[in-house]
mmCIF file of C-alpha atoms and ligand atoms in Angstrom:
data_model
loop_
_atom_site.group_PDB
_atom_site.id
_atom_site.type_symbol
_atom_site.label_atom_id
_atom_site.label_comp_id
_atom_site.label_asym_id
_atom_site.label_seq_id
_atom_site.Cartn_x
_atom_site.Cartn_y
_atom_site.Cartn_z
ATOM 1 C CA MET A 1 -26.803 -11.351 8.876
ATOM 2 C CA ILE A 2 -26.998 -14.033 6.227
ATOM 3 C CA GLN A 3 -25.136 -17.012 7.385
ATOM 4 C CA ILE A 4 -25.028 -20.266 5.761
ATOM 5 C CA LEU A 5 -22.428 -22.206 7.957
ATOM 6 C CA THR A 6 -22.859 -22.213 11.413
ATOM 7 C CA PRO A 7 -20.374 -22.213 14.070
ATOM 8 C CA ASP A 8 -20.208 -25.907 14.701
ATOM 9 C CA GLY A 9 -19.950 -26.039 10.933
ATOM 10 C CA VAL A 10 -23.517 -27.055 9.942
ATOM 11 C CA ARG A 11 -24.863 -25.889 6.410
ATOM 12 C CA ARG A 12 -28.083 -23.987 6.501
ATOM 13 C CA ASP A 13 -28.774 -22.697 2.988
ATOM 14 C CA ASP A 14 -30.537 -19.666 2.327
ATOM 15 C CA ASP A 15 -32.890 -19.415 -0.868
ATOM 16 C CA ARG A 16 -31.940 -15.402 -1.382
ATOM 17 C CA PHE A 17 -28.391 -16.846 -2.087
ATOM 18 C CA PRO A 18 -28.284 -20.102 -3.398
ATOM 19 C CA LEU A 19 -24.560 -21.830 -3.683
ATOM 20 C CA ASP A 20 -23.444 -24.485 -5.707
ATOM 21 C CA VAL A 21 -19.929 -25.099 -3.940
ATOM 22 C CA THR A 22 -17.473 -28.260 -5.049
ATOM 23 C CA HIS A 23 -16.042 -30.234 -2.427
ATOM 24 C CA ASP A 24 -12.524 -29.333 -4.325
ATOM 25 C CA GLU A 25 -13.490 -25.763 -3.694
ATOM 26 C CA LEU A 26 -14.645 -26.268 -0.219
ATOM 27 C CA ARG A 27 -10.977 -27.741 0.547
ATOM 28 C CA GLY A 28 -9.460 -25.790 -1.394
ATOM 29 C CA MET A 29 -10.896 -22.709 0.673
ATOM 30 C CA TYR A 30 -9.961 -25.053 4.013
ATOM 31 C CA ARG A 31 -6.050 -24.752 2.167
ATOM 32 C CA GLU A 32 -5.891 -21.184 1.464
ATOM 33 C CA MET A 33 -6.998 -20.451 4.818
ATOM 34 C CA VAL A 34 -4.328 -22.041 6.379
ATOM 35 C CA VAL A 35 -1.621 -21.168 3.878
ATOM 36 C CA THR A 36 -2.830 -17.298 4.466
ATOM 37 C CA ARG A 37 -2.808 -17.785 8.115
ATOM 38 C CA ARG A 38 0.926 -19.154 7.936
ATOM 39 C CA VAL A 39 2.121 -16.756 6.039
ATOM 40 C CA ASP A 40 0.756 -14.141 8.150
ATOM 41 C CA ALA A 41 2.289 -15.879 10.988
ATOM 42 C CA GLU A 42 5.621 -16.142 9.688
ATOM 43 C CA ALA A 43 5.522 -12.369 8.445
ATOM 44 C CA THR A 44 4.453 -11.022 11.964
ATOM 45 C CA ALA A 45 7.782 -13.244 13.508
ATOM 46 C CA LEU A 46 9.585 -11.490 10.406
ATOM 47 C CA GLN A 47 8.452 -8.348 11.841
ATOM 48 C CA ARG A 48 9.572 -9.160 15.457
ATOM 49 C CA GLN A 49 13.099 -10.201 14.469
ATOM 50 C CA GLY A 50 13.710 -6.835 12.659
ATOM 51 C CA GLU A 51 13.434 -8.306 9.009
ATOM 52 C CA LEU A 52 10.309 -5.827 7.797
ATOM 53 C CA GLY A 53 9.472 -2.746 9.033
ATOM 54 C CA LEU A 54 6.004 -3.346 9.851
ATOM 55 C CA TRP A 55 3.465 -5.882 9.830
ATOM 56 C CA ALA A 56 -0.579 -5.791 9.148
ATOM 57 C CA PRO A 57 -1.536 -9.135 10.562
ATOM 58 C CA SER A 58 -4.809 -10.983 8.876
ATOM 59 C CA GLN A 59 -5.571 -13.646 11.122
ATOM 60 C CA GLY A 60 -8.998 -14.083 11.762
ATOM 61 C CA GLN A 61 -9.812 -12.400 8.527
ATOM 62 C CA GLU A 62 -9.223 -15.365 6.647
ATOM 63 C CA ALA A 63 -12.707 -16.389 5.000
ATOM 64 C CA ALA A 64 -13.802 -12.562 4.175
ATOM 65 C CA GLN A 65 -11.050 -13.062 2.011
ATOM 66 C CA VAL A 66 -10.161 -16.133 0.160
ATOM 67 C CA ALA A 67 -13.823 -16.615 -0.323
ATOM 68 C CA SER A 68 -14.296 -13.052 -1.375
ATOM 69 C CA VAL A 69 -11.347 -13.606 -4.378
ATOM 70 C CA ARG A 70 -13.182 -16.833 -5.464
ATOM 71 C CA ALA A 71 -16.169 -14.904 -6.575
ATOM 72 C CA PHE A 72 -14.997 -12.848 -8.833
ATOM 73 C CA ALA A 73 -13.419 -13.828 -12.544
ATOM 74 C CA ALA A 74 -9.701 -14.109 -12.742
ATOM 75 C CA SER A 75 -9.644 -11.388 -15.209
ATOM 76 C CA ASP A 76 -11.665 -8.806 -13.121
ATOM 77 C CA MET A 77 -9.816 -6.116 -11.512
ATOM 78 C CA LEU A 78 -9.348 -6.236 -7.811
ATOM 79 C CA PHE A 79 -8.241 -3.115 -5.198
ATOM 80 C CA PRO A 80 -6.902 -3.962 -2.033
ATOM 81 C CA SER A 81 -6.073 -1.740 0.972
ATOM 82 C CA TYR A 82 -3.134 -3.480 3.328
ATOM 83 C CA ARG A 83 -4.355 -6.191 5.088
ATOM 84 C CA GLU A 84 -5.912 -8.339 2.213
ATOM 85 C CA HIS A 85 -3.266 -11.040 2.193
ATOM 86 C CA GLY A 86 -5.471 -14.010 1.295
ATOM 87 C CA VAL A 87 -6.721 -11.846 -1.826
ATOM 88 C CA ALA A 88 -3.461 -11.458 -2.432
ATOM 89 C CA LEU A 89 -1.613 -14.621 -2.408
ATOM 90 C CA ALA A 90 -5.019 -15.943 -4.356
ATOM 91 C CA ARG A 91 -4.111 -13.773 -7.349
ATOM 92 C CA GLY A 92 -0.735 -15.326 -7.376
ATOM 93 C CA VAL A 93 1.540 -12.572 -5.562
ATOM 94 C CA ARG A 94 4.306 -14.411 -4.356
ATOM 95 C CA PRO A 95 5.123 -14.129 -0.713
ATOM 96 C CA ALA A 96 8.207 -12.430 -1.499
ATOM 97 C CA GLU A 97 6.465 -10.136 -3.935
ATOM 98 C CA LEU A 98 3.887 -9.600 -0.335
ATOM 99 C CA LEU A 99 6.562 -8.463 2.160
ATOM 100 C CA SER A 100 8.697 -6.831 -0.092
ATOM 101 C CA LEU A 101 6.933 -3.145 0.503
ATOM 102 C CA PHE A 102 6.618 -3.962 4.236
ATOM 103 C CA ARG A 103 10.638 -4.757 3.954
ATOM 104 C CA GLY A 104 11.238 -1.088 2.075
ATOM 105 C CA ALA A 105 11.846 -3.539 -0.422
ATOM 106 C CA SER A 106 10.157 -2.389 -3.397
ATOM 107 C CA HIS A 107 7.507 0.356 -4.145
ATOM 108 C CA GLY A 108 4.709 -1.528 -4.620
ATOM 109 C CA GLY A 109 5.388 -4.868 -4.862
ATOM 110 C CA TRP A 110 3.626 -6.879 -7.911
ATOM 111 C CA ASN A 111 2.584 -6.602 -11.480
ATOM 112 C CA ILE A 112 -0.342 -4.874 -11.695
ATOM 113 C CA ALA A 113 -1.348 -5.929 -14.916
ATOM 114 C CA GLU A 114 -0.677 -9.334 -14.631
ATOM 115 C CA ARG A 115 -2.468 -10.007 -10.971
ATOM 116 C CA ARG A 116 -5.505 -7.898 -11.959
ATOM 117 C CA LEU A 117 -4.301 -6.451 -8.133
ATOM 118 C CA ASN A 118 -3.691 -3.132 -7.534
ATOM 119 C CA THR A 119 -1.032 -2.807 -5.079
ATOM 120 C CA TYR A 120 -1.838 -2.301 -1.495
ATOM 121 C CA THR A 121 -2.647 0.907 -0.406
ATOM 122 C CA ILE A 122 -2.128 2.775 2.878
ATOM 123 C CA VAL A 123 -4.383 5.876 2.461
ATOM 124 C CA LEU A 124 -7.784 4.809 3.788
ATOM 125 C CA ALA A 125 -10.076 4.389 1.189
ATOM 126 C CA ALA A 126 -7.907 6.390 -1.524
ATOM 127 C CA GLN A 127 -8.512 2.343 -3.324
ATOM 128 C CA LEU A 128 -12.188 2.664 -3.330
ATOM 129 C CA LEU A 129 -12.198 5.898 -5.717
ATOM 130 C CA HIS A 130 -9.539 4.554 -7.589
ATOM 131 C CA ALA A 131 -11.980 1.437 -8.199
ATOM 132 C CA VAL A 132 -15.218 3.466 -9.058
ATOM 133 C CA GLY A 133 -13.082 5.211 -11.570
ATOM 134 C CA TYR A 134 -11.939 2.342 -13.466
ATOM 135 C CA ALA A 135 -15.239 0.451 -12.836
ATOM 136 C CA MET A 136 -16.225 3.431 -14.668
ATOM 137 C CA GLY A 137 -14.044 3.022 -17.368
ATOM 138 C CA VAL A 138 -14.907 -0.636 -18.082
ATOM 139 C CA GLN A 139 -18.311 0.039 -18.498
ATOM 140 C CA ARG A 140 -17.389 2.841 -21.409
ATOM 141 C CA ASP A 141 -15.182 0.081 -22.766
ATOM 142 C CA ASP A 142 -17.983 -2.299 -22.800
ATOM 143 C CA ALA A 143 -15.829 -4.832 -21.349
ATOM 144 C CA ARG A 144 -18.142 -6.857 -19.038
ATOM 145 C CA GLU A 145 -15.076 -6.818 -16.347
ATOM 146 C CA VAL A 146 -16.626 -6.073 -13.038
ATOM 147 C CA VAL A 147 -14.566 -4.520 -9.790
ATOM 148 C CA GLY A 148 -13.909 -5.460 -6.464
ATOM 149 C CA VAL A 149 -12.838 -3.087 -3.516
ATOM 150 C CA TYR A 150 -11.395 -4.052 0.033
ATOM 151 C CA PHE A 151 -11.542 -1.935 2.580
ATOM 152 C CA GLY A 152 -11.997 -1.543 6.324
ATOM 153 C CA ASP A 153 -14.941 -0.295 8.548
ATOM 154 C CA GLY A 154 -13.206 2.742 9.898
ATOM 155 C CA SER A 155 -12.623 3.334 5.901
ATOM 156 C CA THR A 156 -15.865 4.269 5.472
ATOM 157 C CA SER A 157 -15.776 7.308 7.854
ATOM 158 C CA GLN A 158 -13.473 8.895 5.189
ATOM 159 C CA GLY A 159 -14.792 11.355 2.608
ATOM 160 C CA ASP A 160 -13.371 8.959 -0.347
ATOM 161 C CA ALA A 161 -15.428 6.397 0.448
ATOM 162 C CA ASN A 162 -18.809 8.334 0.538
ATOM 163 C CA GLU A 163 -17.845 9.786 -3.157
ATOM 164 C CA ALA A 164 -17.021 6.546 -4.472
ATOM 165 C CA PHE A 165 -20.179 4.975 -2.877
ATOM 166 C CA ASN A 166 -22.005 8.404 -4.689
ATOM 167 C CA TRP A 167 -20.107 7.713 -8.387
ATOM 168 C CA ALA A 168 -20.767 4.386 -8.426
ATOM 169 C CA SER A 169 -24.502 4.599 -7.712
ATOM 170 C CA ALA A 170 -25.097 7.719 -10.225
ATOM 171 C CA THR A 171 -23.214 5.698 -13.428
ATOM 172 C CA ASP A 172 -24.446 2.006 -12.069
ATOM 173 C CA ALA A 173 -20.587 1.353 -12.074
ATOM 174 C CA PRO A 174 -19.605 -2.643 -11.816
ATOM 175 C CA VAL A 175 -18.265 -2.451 -8.548
ATOM 176 C CA VAL A 176 -18.125 -4.608 -5.681
ATOM 177 C CA PHE A 177 -17.547 -2.825 -2.678
ATOM 178 C CA CYS A 178 -16.113 -6.125 0.139
ATOM 179 C CA LEU A 179 -15.947 -4.281 3.609
ATOM 180 C CA GLN A 180 -14.721 -6.239 5.887
ATOM 181 C CA ASN A 181 -15.726 -4.921 9.275
ATOM 182 C CA ASN A 182 -12.631 -6.626 11.533
ATOM 183 C CA GLN A 183 -14.324 -4.131 14.341
ATOM 184 C CA TYR A 184 -11.988 -1.606 14.942
ATOM 185 C CA ALA A 185 -10.603 1.332 13.135
ATOM 186 C CA ILE A 186 -6.965 0.743 15.252
ATOM 187 C CA SER A 187 -8.378 1.302 18.950
ATOM 188 C CA VAL A 188 -11.708 3.029 17.537
ATOM 189 C CA PRO A 189 -14.633 0.646 18.068
ATOM 190 C CA VAL A 190 -16.673 0.439 14.910
ATOM 191 C CA GLY A 191 -19.665 1.683 17.127
ATOM 192 C CA LYS A 192 -17.985 4.880 18.110
ATOM 193 C CA GLN A 193 -17.563 5.369 14.305
ATOM 194 C CA SER A 194 -21.178 4.976 12.768
ATOM 195 C CA PRO A 195 -24.356 5.000 14.994
ATOM 196 C CA VAL A 196 -26.058 3.126 12.032
ATOM 197 C CA PRO A 197 -24.463 -1.068 10.689
ATOM 198 C CA LEU A 198 -22.424 -0.228 7.938
ATOM 199 C CA HIS A 199 -24.114 -2.534 4.986
ATOM 200 C CA ARG A 200 -27.616 -0.273 5.616
ATOM 201 C CA ARG A 201 -25.360 2.862 4.265
ATOM 202 C CA ALA A 202 -25.602 1.328 0.630
ATOM 203 C CA GLU A 203 -29.149 1.980 0.948
ATOM 204 C CA GLY A 204 -28.728 6.220 1.253
ATOM 205 C CA PHE A 205 -26.420 5.950 -1.533
ATOM 206 C CA GLY A 206 -29.402 3.769 -3.630
ATOM 207 C CA PHE A 207 -27.941 0.312 -3.979
ATOM 208 C CA PRO A 208 -28.150 -2.529 -2.094
ATOM 209 C CA GLY A 209 -25.504 -3.632 1.155
ATOM 210 C CA VAL A 210 -25.756 -6.941 2.485
ATOM 211 C CA ARG A 211 -24.126 -8.045 5.749
ATOM 212 C CA VAL A 212 -22.894 -11.454 5.818
ATOM 213 C CA ASP A 213 -20.891 -13.852 8.727
ATOM 214 C CA GLY A 214 -17.193 -13.073 7.651
ATOM 215 C CA ASN A 215 -16.446 -16.101 9.256
ATOM 216 C CA ASP A 216 -17.979 -18.116 7.290
ATOM 217 C CA VAL A 217 -16.641 -18.841 3.717
ATOM 218 C CA LEU A 218 -19.832 -20.196 2.477
ATOM 219 C CA ALA A 219 -21.622 -16.618 3.562
ATOM 220 C CA VAL A 220 -18.765 -14.800 1.812
ATOM 221 C CA LEU A 221 -19.139 -16.892 -1.400
ATOM 222 C CA ALA A 222 -22.913 -16.823 -1.973
ATOM 223 C CA VAL A 223 -23.162 -13.360 -1.346
ATOM 224 C CA THR A 224 -20.319 -12.025 -3.563
ATOM 225 C CA ARG A 225 -21.196 -14.147 -6.100
ATOM 226 C CA TRP A 226 -24.418 -12.344 -5.937
ATOM 227 C CA ALA A 227 -23.273 -8.993 -6.579
ATOM 228 C CA VAL A 228 -20.649 -9.962 -9.011
ATOM 229 C CA GLU A 229 -23.271 -11.498 -10.724
ATOM 230 C CA ARG A 230 -25.567 -8.222 -10.885
ATOM 231 C CA ALA A 231 -22.498 -5.829 -11.696
ATOM 232 C CA ARG A 232 -21.891 -7.969 -14.868
ATOM 233 C CA ALA A 233 -25.241 -8.007 -15.289
ATOM 234 C CA GLY A 234 -25.149 -4.311 -15.663
ATOM 235 C CA GLU A 235 -27.256 -3.740 -12.534
ATOM 236 C CA GLY A 236 -24.560 -1.958 -10.758
ATOM 237 C CA PRO A 237 -23.124 -1.792 -7.303
ATOM 238 C CA SER A 238 -23.421 -3.705 -4.197
ATOM 239 C CA LEU A 239 -21.926 -3.283 -0.659
ATOM 240 C CA ILE A 240 -21.013 -6.502 1.182
ATOM 241 C CA GLU A 241 -20.123 -6.414 4.882
ATOM 242 C CA SER A 242 -18.440 -9.259 6.265
ATOM 243 C CA PHE A 243 -18.711 -9.030 9.831
ATOM 244 C CA THR A 244 -15.987 -10.318 11.115
ATOM 245 C CA TYR A 245 -12.520 -9.963 13.541
ATOM 246 C CA ARG A 246 -9.170 -9.053 13.724
ATOM 247 C CA MET A 247 -7.878 -11.560 16.139
ATOM 248 C CA GLY A 248 -4.257 -10.263 16.175
ATOM 249 C CA PRO A 249 -2.865 -6.373 16.440
ATOM 250 C CA HIS A 250 -3.868 -3.830 14.041
ATOM 251 C CA THR A 251 -0.268 -3.736 12.923
ATOM 252 C CA THR A 252 2.967 -5.094 15.148
ATOM 253 C CA SER A 253 2.766 -1.939 15.966
ATOM 254 C CA ASP A 254 -0.160 -1.852 18.073
ATOM 255 C CA ASP A 255 -1.027 -3.325 21.462
ATOM 256 C CA PRO A 256 -4.647 -4.280 21.186
ATOM 257 C CA ARG A 257 -4.549 -5.338 25.112
ATOM 258 C CA ARG A 258 -5.007 -1.534 25.646
ATOM 259 C CA TYR A 259 -8.466 -1.137 24.296
ATOM 260 C CA ARG A 260 -10.180 -4.836 23.819
ATOM 261 C CA GLU A 261 -13.229 -5.833 26.600
ATOM 262 C CA PRO A 262 -12.458 -8.833 28.793
ATOM 263 C CA GLY A 263 -13.497 -11.588 27.202
ATOM 264 C CA GLU A 264 -13.906 -10.584 23.439
ATOM 265 C CA LEU A 265 -11.038 -12.175 21.739
ATOM 266 C CA GLU A 266 -12.135 -15.202 23.760
ATOM 267 C CA HIS A 267 -15.510 -14.803 21.552
ATOM 268 C CA TRP A 268 -14.341 -14.474 18.594
ATOM 269 C CA ARG A 269 -11.559 -17.448 18.698
ATOM 270 C CA ALA A 270 -14.602 -19.732 19.187
ATOM 271 C CA LEU A 271 -16.432 -18.376 15.940
ATOM 272 C CA ASP A 272 -12.576 -18.970 14.228
ATOM 273 C CA PRO A 273 -13.399 -19.035 10.549
ATOM 274 C CA ILE A 274 -10.721 -22.300 9.638
ATOM 275 C CA GLU A 275 -11.498 -24.036 12.478
ATOM 276 C CA ARG A 276 -15.441 -23.943 11.168
ATOM 277 C CA LEU A 277 -14.775 -24.768 7.894
ATOM 278 C CA ARG A 278 -12.945 -27.975 9.501
ATOM 279 C CA ARG A 279 -15.436 -29.053 11.456
ATOM 280 C CA HIS A 280 -18.252 -28.776 8.168
ATOM 281 C CA LEU A 281 -15.655 -30.741 6.479
ATOM 282 C CA ASP A 282 -14.900 -33.740 9.065
ATOM 283 C CA ALA A 283 -19.107 -33.694 9.771
ATOM 284 C CA GLU A 284 -19.508 -34.461 6.396
ATOM 285 C CA GLN A 285 -16.485 -36.681 5.768
ATOM 286 C CA LEU A 286 -15.078 -34.656 3.086
ATOM 287 C CA ALA A 287 -11.333 -34.531 4.292
ATOM 288 C CA ASP A 288 -9.236 -37.329 6.292
ATOM 289 C CA GLU A 289 -6.103 -36.881 8.369
ATOM 290 C CA SER A 290 -4.168 -37.359 5.191
ATOM 291 C CA PHE A 291 -5.543 -34.050 3.488
ATOM 292 C CA TYR A 292 -4.871 -32.157 7.049
ATOM 293 C CA ALA A 293 -1.984 -33.415 7.174
ATOM 294 C CA ALA A 294 -0.706 -32.514 3.147
ATOM 295 C CA VAL A 295 -1.773 -28.956 4.116
ATOM 296 C CA GLU A 296 0.089 -28.784 6.940
ATOM 297 C CA ALA A 297 2.947 -29.815 5.114
ATOM 298 C CA ASP A 298 1.780 -27.328 2.158
ATOM 299 C CA ALA A 299 2.037 -24.253 4.593
ATOM 300 C CA THR A 300 5.268 -24.942 6.189
ATOM 301 C CA GLU A 301 6.874 -25.144 3.264
ATOM 302 C CA VAL A 302 5.114 -21.452 1.890
ATOM 303 C CA ALA A 303 6.539 -20.638 5.357
ATOM 304 C CA ALA A 304 9.828 -21.007 5.112
ATOM 305 C CA ALA A 305 10.143 -20.010 1.588
ATOM 306 C CA VAL A 306 8.324 -16.914 2.678
ATOM 307 C CA ARG A 307 11.404 -16.457 5.053
ATOM 308 C CA GLU A 308 14.376 -17.160 2.299
ATOM 309 C CA ALA A 309 12.774 -15.035 -0.023
ATOM 310 C CA CYS A 310 12.414 -12.105 2.259
ATOM 311 C CA LEU A 311 16.071 -12.602 3.462
ATOM 312 C CA ARG A 312 17.427 -12.099 0.301
ATOM 313 C CA LEU A 313 15.004 -8.895 -0.917
ATOM 314 C CA GLU A 314 17.454 -5.996 -1.022
ATOM 315 C CA PRO A 315 16.338 -2.249 0.388
ATOM 316 C CA VAL A 316 15.223 0.140 -2.614
ATOM 317 C CA GLY A 317 15.780 3.837 -2.442
ATOM 318 C CA PRO A 318 13.463 6.289 -3.254
ATOM 319 C CA PHE A 319 14.284 7.016 -6.944
ATOM 320 C CA PRO A 320 13.132 4.363 -9.048
ATOM 321 C CA VAL A 321 9.361 5.735 -8.193
ATOM 322 C CA PHE A 322 10.580 8.355 -10.685
ATOM 323 C CA THR A 323 11.599 6.312 -13.319
ATOM 324 C CA ALA A 324 9.629 4.176 -15.904
ATOM 325 C CA GLY A 325 10.266 0.625 -16.157
HETATM 326 C C1 TPP B 401 -6.171 9.303 4.770
HETATM 327 C C2 TPP B 401 -5.720 8.328 6.102
HETATM 328 N N1 TPP B 401 -5.998 8.811 7.306
HETATM 329 C C3 TPP B 401 -5.273 7.848 8.792
HETATM 330 C C4 TPP B 401 -4.428 6.302 8.541
HETATM 331 C C5 TPP B 401 -4.271 5.752 9.932
HETATM 332 N N2 TPP B 401 -4.503 4.580 9.688
HETATM 333 C C6 TPP B 401 -3.956 4.119 9.150
HETATM 334 S S1 TPP B 401 -5.232 2.748 9.517
HETATM 335 C C7 TPP B 401 -6.120 3.397 10.564
HETATM 336 C C8 TPP B 401 -7.671 2.475 10.729
HETATM 337 C C9 TPP B 401 -8.475 1.674 9.647
HETATM 338 O O1 TPP B 401 -9.257 0.725 10.182
HETATM 339 P P1 TPP B 401 -10.264 0.238 8.764
HETATM 340 O O2 TPP B 401 -10.431 0.633 7.991
HETATM 341 O O3 TPP B 401 -11.383 -0.223 9.521
HETATM 342 O O4 TPP B 401 -8.921 -0.741 8.636
HETATM 343 P P2 TPP B 401 -8.138 -2.079 9.223
HETATM 344 O O5 TPP B 401 -7.095 -1.816 9.566
HETATM 345 O O6 TPP B 401 -9.299 -2.492 11.031
HETATM 346 O O7 TPP B 401 -8.167 -3.465 8.491
HETATM 347 C C10 TPP B 401 -5.634 4.558 10.299
HETATM 348 C C11 TPP B 401 -6.357 5.888 11.065
HETATM 349 C C12 TPP B 401 -4.122 6.284 7.261
HETATM 350 N N3 TPP B 401 -3.490 5.302 6.665
HETATM 351 N N4 TPP B 401 -4.856 7.103 5.784
#
């Protein structure tokens, strides 16, 4: 597993994945992770108060999202599943747009072409075929674009994922498969789904697969940049398995106490991606109390705006989906 930032926040570079990262980028990732977590907490509270039909929490997976999306060019097209709130916010999706699907107030949420981000996809692994098809189109347009697709460990058990891997490999499609292994498909642990570590699946399809510490922003950033560069240079697809953990429930309809092992949550809490980067910022004296206070203030402001915007969203009926515009 590729790790650059140790759990106590010490940077140990890996020659295979050299990384140039500025202090501003480090602080930026910290800020984005904190804001993502706060939006996620606010949305969870809104669901508990009856304002959203459902919510899929992202707590714990912030590094795997925020660092990954940074490795792509703003013009590269991305395909999320339904838990990629850090990716969506980084792509400029407004919090109200993000919540609208979960409130039944839209059939999608945002303008795909503007954000360069497809709508959330609930049908597991369908977005892998969408992404590979799109990447094959990009390749035929000679567009030098790269496509990124996000999905979970459970989704790799779907036929769609395996068809997508094969098409991507057979056509050398410029696609990066961003797998967040958060250890569970709802209540089913990853070990029950796959006897083989997931990144090793790629080898069987004929392209590289790398497992990274998904709670380490530096490892995720370095390896995703490597994969994006490969794809842009015409060298084909790669699979990145970000080894992480979903700290909350699968969705607000789930109770993880029914299937987690004792001590599991505590183990992963100690590996919290936000705390890990903070330890690094502190040790390197890259951030002071005024920085953290400003980030907190930002997060509080965004959370208040999320709530206000959510309460103003009106339900939408089924018919607009059949009409243009
Ligand atoms: C084709 C399909 N089958 C079943 C489901 C029901 N379902 C929703 S989420 C989920 C588990 C997905 O796990 P994973 O891919 O690991 O992603 P995670 O939710 O952990 O992010 C299942 C089985 C679905 N949405 N689509």
